[in-house]
Coordinates of C-alpha atoms in Angstrom, one line a residue:
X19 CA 137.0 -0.2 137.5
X20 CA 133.6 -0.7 135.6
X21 CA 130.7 -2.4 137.2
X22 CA 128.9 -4.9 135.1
X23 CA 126.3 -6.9 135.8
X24 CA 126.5 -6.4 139.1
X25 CA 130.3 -7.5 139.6
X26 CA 133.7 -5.0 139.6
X27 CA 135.4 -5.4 136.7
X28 CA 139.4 -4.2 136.1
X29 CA 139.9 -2.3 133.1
X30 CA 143.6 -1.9 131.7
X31 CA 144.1 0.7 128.7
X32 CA 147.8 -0.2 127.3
X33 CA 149.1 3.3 126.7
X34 CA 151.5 2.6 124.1
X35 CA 149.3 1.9 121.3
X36 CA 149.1 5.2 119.7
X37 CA 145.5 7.8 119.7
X38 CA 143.8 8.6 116.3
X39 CA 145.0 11.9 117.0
X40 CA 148.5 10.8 116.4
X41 CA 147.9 8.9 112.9
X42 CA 145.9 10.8 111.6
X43 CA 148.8 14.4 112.4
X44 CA 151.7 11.3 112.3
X45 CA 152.9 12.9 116.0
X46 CA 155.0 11.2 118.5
X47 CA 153.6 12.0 121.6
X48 CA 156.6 10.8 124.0
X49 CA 155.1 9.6 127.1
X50 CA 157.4 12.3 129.3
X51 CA 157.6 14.3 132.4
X52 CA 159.7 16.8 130.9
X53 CA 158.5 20.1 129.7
X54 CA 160.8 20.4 127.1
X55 CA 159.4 17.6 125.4
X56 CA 155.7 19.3 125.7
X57 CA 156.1 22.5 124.8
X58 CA 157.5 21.0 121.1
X59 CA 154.1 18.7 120.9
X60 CA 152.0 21.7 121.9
X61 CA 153.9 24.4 119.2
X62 CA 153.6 21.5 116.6
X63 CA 149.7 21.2 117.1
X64 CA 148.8 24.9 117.1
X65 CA 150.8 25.2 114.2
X66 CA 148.8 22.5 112.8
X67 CA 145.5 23.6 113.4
X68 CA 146.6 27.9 112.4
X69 CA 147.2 26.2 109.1
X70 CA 144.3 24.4 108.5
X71 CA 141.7 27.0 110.3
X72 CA 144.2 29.4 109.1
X73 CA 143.3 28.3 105.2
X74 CA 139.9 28.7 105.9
X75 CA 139.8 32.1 107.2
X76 CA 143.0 33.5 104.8
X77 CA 140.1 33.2 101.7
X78 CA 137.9 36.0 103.5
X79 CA 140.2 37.8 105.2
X80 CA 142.2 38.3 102.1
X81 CA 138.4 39.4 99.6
X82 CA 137.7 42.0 102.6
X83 CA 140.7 43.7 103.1
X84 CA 141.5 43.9 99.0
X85 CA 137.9 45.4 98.9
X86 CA 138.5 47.9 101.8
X87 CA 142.1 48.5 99.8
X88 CA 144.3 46.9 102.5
X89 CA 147.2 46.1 100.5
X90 CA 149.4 45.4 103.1
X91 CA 147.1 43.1 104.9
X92 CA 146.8 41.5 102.1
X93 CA 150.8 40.9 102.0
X94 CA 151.2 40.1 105.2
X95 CA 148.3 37.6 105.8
X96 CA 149.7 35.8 102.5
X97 CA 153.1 35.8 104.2
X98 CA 152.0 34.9 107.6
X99 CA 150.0 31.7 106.2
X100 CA 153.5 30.9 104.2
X101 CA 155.3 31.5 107.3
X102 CA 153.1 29.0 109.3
X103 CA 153.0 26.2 106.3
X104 CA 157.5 26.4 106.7
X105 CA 157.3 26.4 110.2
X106 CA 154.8 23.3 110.4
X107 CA 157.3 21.4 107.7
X108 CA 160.7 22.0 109.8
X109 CA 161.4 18.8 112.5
X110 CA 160.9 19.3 116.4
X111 CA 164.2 20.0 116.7
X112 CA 163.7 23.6 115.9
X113 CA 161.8 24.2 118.3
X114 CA 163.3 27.6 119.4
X115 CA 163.3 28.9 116.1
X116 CA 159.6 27.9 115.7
X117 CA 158.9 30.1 119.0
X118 CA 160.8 32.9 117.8
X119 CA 159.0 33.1 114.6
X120 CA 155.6 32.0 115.5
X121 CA 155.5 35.2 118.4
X122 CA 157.3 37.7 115.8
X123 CA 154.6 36.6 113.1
X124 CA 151.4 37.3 115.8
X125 CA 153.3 40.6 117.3
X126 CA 153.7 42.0 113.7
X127 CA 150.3 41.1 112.5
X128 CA 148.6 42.3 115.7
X129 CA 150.9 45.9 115.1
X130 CA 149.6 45.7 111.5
X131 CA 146.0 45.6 111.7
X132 CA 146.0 47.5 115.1
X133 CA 147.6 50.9 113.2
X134 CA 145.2 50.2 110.0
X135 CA 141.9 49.2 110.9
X136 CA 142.0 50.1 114.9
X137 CA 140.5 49.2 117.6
X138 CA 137.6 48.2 115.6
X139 CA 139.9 45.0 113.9
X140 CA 141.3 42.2 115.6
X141 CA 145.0 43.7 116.0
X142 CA 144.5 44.1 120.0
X143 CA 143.6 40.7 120.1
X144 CA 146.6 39.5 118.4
X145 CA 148.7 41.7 120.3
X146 CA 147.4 40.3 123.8
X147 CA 148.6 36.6 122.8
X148 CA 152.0 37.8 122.3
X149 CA 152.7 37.5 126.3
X150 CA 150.6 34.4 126.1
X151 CA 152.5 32.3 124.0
X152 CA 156.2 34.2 125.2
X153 CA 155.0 32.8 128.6
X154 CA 153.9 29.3 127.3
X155 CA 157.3 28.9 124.9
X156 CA 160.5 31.6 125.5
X157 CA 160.5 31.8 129.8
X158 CA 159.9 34.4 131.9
X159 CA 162.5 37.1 131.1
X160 CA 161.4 37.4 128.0
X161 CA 157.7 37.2 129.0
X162 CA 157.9 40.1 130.9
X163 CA 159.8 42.1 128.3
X164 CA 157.0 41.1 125.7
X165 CA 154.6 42.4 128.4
X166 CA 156.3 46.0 128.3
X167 CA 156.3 46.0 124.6
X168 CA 153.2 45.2 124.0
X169 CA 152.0 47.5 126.4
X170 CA 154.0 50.4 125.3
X171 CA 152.6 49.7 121.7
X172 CA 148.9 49.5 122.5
X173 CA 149.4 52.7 124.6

């Protein structure tokens, strides 16, 4: 209810007339309870914004580490921002698959620049989203399992 002038007036917004945000990304948000149906909208949007951020900070990241001789950062960054592109192209239906490969692709680049530039890079930080996204995406079994390898990698 908005008051105007003095007098209550009813506002109705008609959800089923789609947001900007889903023209624009050409989503279909299903208006559902179910978690299932969540959890493939949310992958689907961070996989959209890792490849467009992701584009943006590849350029850099690439011109450091081929100045600091980082070879195989420079590989695997080029690989991961592949990765993410095929990922973002296949249909919701894959939505395991997505998961799988999304958490592998952070767990090995979080390994990677851990072991060659330290604690000094941003490899523990990759490393602690692993759980994070096992949690949000794979369950709880394997949430905690990702929780003991992590762990045992950092330590």
């Amino acid at each position: 209810m908005l008051f105007r002038n003095r007098k209550v007036v009813n506002v109705w917004i008609d959800m089923n007339h789609p947001s900007h945000f889903e023209k624009l990304f050409k989503l279909r948000f299903h208006r559902s309870i179910y978690l299932s149906v969540w959890k493939k909208n949310v992958i689907q949007i961070i996989l959209i914004l890792v490849s467009c951020f992701g584009f943006l900070i590849y350029i850099p990241s690439v011109y450091l580490a081929w100045q600091q001789g980082l070879g195989e950062v420079v590989i695997l960054d080029t690989l991961a921002l592949l990765l993410v592109w095929f990922l973002l192209l296949l249909p919701n239906r894959f939505y395991k698959p997505k998961s799988y490969f999304l958490v592998s692709l952070i767990f090995i680049l979080g390994c990677l620049l851990y072991t060659k530039i330290g604690l000094g890079g941003a490899g523990i930080l990759w490393l602690f989203l692993v759980p994070v996204f096992c949690g949000i995406f794979l369950g709880r079994i394997i949430t905690f399992w990702s929780y003991v390898i992590t762990s045992l990698f950092v330590f």
